[in-house]
Short mmCIF file of C-alpha atoms in Angstrom, two decimals:
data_model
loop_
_atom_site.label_atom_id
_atom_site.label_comp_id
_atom_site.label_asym_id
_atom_site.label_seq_id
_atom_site.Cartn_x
_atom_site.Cartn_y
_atom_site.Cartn_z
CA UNK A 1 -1.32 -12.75 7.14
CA UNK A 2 1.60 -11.19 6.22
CA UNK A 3 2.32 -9.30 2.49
CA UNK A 4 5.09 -7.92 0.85
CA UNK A 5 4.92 -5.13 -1.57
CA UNK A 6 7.87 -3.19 -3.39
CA UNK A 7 7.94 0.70 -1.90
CA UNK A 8 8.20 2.62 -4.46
CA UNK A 9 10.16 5.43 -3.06
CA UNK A 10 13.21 4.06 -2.00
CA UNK A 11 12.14 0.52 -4.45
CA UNK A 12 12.83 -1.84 -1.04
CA UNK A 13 10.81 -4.73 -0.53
CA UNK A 14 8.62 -3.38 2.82
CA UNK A 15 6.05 -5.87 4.60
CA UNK A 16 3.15 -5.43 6.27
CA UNK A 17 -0.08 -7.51 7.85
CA UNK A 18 -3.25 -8.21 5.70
CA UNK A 19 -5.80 -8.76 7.97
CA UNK A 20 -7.44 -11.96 7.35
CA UNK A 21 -10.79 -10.54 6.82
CA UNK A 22 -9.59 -9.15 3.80
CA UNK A 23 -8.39 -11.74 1.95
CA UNK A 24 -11.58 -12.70 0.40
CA UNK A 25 -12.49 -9.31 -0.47
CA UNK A 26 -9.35 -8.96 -1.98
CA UNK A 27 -9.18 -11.87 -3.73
CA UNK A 28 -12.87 -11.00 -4.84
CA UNK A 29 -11.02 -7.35 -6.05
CA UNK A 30 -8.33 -9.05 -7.95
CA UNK A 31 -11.04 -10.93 -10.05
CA UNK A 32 -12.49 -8.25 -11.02
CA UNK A 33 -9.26 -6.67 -11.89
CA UNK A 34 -8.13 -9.86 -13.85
CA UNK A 35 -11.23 -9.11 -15.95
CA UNK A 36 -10.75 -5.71 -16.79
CA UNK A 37 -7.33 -6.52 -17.93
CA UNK A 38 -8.61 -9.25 -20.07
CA UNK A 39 -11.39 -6.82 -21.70
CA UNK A 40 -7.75 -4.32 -21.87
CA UNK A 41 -5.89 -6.83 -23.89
CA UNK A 42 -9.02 -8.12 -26.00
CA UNK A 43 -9.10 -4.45 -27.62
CA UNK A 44 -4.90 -4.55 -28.17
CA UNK A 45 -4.65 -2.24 -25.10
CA UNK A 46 -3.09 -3.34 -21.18
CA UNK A 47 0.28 -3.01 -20.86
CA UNK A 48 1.61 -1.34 -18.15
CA UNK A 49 5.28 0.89 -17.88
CA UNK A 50 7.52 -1.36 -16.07
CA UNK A 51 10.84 -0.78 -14.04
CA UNK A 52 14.37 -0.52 -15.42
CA UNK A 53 14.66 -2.53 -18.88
CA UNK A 54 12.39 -5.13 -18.08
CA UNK A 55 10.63 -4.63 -21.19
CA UNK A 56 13.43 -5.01 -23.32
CA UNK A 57 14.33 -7.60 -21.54
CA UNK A 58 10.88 -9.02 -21.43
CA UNK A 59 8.74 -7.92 -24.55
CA UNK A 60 5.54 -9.13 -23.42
CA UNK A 61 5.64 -8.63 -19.54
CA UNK A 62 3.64 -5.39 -19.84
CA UNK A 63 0.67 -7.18 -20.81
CA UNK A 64 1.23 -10.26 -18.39
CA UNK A 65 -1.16 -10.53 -15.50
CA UNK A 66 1.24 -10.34 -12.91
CA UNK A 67 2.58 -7.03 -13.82
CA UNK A 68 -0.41 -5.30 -13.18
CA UNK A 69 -1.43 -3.08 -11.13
CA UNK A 70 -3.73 -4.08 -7.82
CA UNK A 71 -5.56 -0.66 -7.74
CA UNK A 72 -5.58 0.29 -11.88
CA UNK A 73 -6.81 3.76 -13.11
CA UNK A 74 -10.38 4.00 -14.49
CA UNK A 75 -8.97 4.92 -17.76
CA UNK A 76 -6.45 4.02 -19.64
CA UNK A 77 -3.98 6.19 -21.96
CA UNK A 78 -1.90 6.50 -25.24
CA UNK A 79 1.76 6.39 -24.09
CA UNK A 80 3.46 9.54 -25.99
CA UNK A 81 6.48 7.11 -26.59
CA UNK A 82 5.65 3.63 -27.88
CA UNK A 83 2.17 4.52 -28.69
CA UNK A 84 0.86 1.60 -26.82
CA UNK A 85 -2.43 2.06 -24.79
CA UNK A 86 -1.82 1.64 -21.37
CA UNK A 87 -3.60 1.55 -17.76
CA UNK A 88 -1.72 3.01 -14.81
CA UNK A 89 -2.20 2.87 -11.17
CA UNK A 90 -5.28 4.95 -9.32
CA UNK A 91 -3.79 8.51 -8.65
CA UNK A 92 -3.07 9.02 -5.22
CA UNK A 93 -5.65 12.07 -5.44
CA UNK A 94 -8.20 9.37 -5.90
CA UNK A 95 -7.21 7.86 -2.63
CA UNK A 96 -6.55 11.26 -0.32
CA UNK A 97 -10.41 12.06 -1.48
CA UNK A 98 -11.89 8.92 -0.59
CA UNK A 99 -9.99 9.05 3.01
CA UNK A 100 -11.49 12.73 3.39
CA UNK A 101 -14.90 11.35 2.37
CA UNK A 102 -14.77 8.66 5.16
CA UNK A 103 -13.71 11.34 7.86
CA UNK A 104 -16.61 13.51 7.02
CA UNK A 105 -19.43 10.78 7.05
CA UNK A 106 -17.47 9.93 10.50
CA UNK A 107 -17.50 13.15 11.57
CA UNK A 108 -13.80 13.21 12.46
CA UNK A 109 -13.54 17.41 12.44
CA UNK A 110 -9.34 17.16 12.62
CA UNK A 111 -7.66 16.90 9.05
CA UNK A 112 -7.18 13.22 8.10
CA UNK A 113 -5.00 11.97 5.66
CA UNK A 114 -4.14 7.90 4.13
CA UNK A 115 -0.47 9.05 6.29
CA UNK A 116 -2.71 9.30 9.56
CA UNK A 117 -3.86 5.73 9.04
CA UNK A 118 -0.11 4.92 8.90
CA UNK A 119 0.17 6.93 12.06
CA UNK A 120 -2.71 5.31 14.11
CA UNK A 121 -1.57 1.71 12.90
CA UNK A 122 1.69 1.93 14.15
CA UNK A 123 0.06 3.66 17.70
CA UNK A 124 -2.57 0.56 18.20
CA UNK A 125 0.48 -1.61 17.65
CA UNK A 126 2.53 0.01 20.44
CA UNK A 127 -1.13 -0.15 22.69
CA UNK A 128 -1.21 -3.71 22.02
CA UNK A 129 2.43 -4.44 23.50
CA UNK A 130 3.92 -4.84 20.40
CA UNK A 131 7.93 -3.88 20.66
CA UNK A 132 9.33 -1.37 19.01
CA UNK A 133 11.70 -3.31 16.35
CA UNK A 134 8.28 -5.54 15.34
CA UNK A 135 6.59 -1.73 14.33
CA UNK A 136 9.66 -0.59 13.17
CA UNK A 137 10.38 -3.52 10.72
CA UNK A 138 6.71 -3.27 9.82
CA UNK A 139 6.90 0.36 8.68
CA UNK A 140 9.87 0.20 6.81
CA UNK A 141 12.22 2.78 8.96
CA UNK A 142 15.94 2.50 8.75
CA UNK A 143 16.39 3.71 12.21
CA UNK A 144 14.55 2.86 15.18
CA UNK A 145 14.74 6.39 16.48
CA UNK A 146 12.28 7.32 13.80
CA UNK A 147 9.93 4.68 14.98
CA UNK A 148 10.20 5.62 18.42
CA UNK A 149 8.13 9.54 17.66
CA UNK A 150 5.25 7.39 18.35
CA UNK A 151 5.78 6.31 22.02
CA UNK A 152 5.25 9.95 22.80
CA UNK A 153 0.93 9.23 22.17
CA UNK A 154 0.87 6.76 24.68
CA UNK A 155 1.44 9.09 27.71
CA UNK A 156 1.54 6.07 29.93
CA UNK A 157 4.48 7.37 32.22
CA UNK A 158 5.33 4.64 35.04
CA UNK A 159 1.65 4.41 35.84
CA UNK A 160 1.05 2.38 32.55
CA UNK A 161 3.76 -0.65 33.30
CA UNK A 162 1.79 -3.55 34.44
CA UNK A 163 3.68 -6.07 36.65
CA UNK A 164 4.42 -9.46 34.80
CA UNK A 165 3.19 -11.84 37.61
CA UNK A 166 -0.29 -9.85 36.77
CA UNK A 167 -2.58 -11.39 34.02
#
């Protein structure tokens, strides 16, 4: 399954795969989510900051489902500005920790980061005879020359090209 998602850093609409063997974990996530945001609201609280002047624009969109975040902060805060109690996104501490967690218990002894799982995804793709614009497209880079750092893992020199007539 493919899924889009806005990247925040340069605010382009990026797309990437979801395996399917996620989706009802996910979906099972979101619930929960939804519910949390509904206990939010019930005590006046929920809203989230949103881009450009779509609050002005849209008074009540910071409290609307669909603005909310997928991965929400265990607590929520008192916005210095408007005063309105807010949740925001998990900190990307949260995420680096959890990552470091799950190399330990794996006993992975080289530094891992969430930016080596972006690393090793685009790599299986290029193992699995994916091209090159497919991976490039799928990880958002501008120029394929950027994508291309990755072709130096496989190592497969003239050895590695199979002929097409073989299966």
């Amino acid at each position: 399954m493919r899924s889009s998602f806005v990247e925040a850093k340069a605010r382009k609409i990026a797309e990437t795969v979801l395996p399917d063997v996620l989706v009802k974990p996910l979906q099972s996530h979101l619930a929960a989510v939804q519910t949390q945001h509904d206990g939010d609201i019930s005590l006046g609280a929920g809203a989230v900051s949103l881009p450009d002047a779509l609050d002005r624009k849209y008074p009540n969109a910071a409290r609307e489902w669909i603005w909310q975040w997928v991965f929400p902060a265990t607590r929520t805060y008192t916005d210095p500005t408007t005063k309105e109690v807010r949740r925001h996104h998990l900190h990307e501490s949260v995420i680096q920790r959890a990552v470091r967690q799950a190399a330990v218990a794996a006993r992975i002894s080289k530094p891992v980061t969430p930016h080596t799982l972006r690393h090793s995804f685009a790599t299986h793709l290029l193992e699995k005879g994916y091209d090159i614009r497919t991976i490039q497209e799928l990880l958002g880079h501008k120029d394929v020359s950027t994508t291309m750092i990755y072709t130096h893992v496989l190592n497969r020199g003239g050895g590695g090209v199979r002929s097409p007539l073989d299966p």
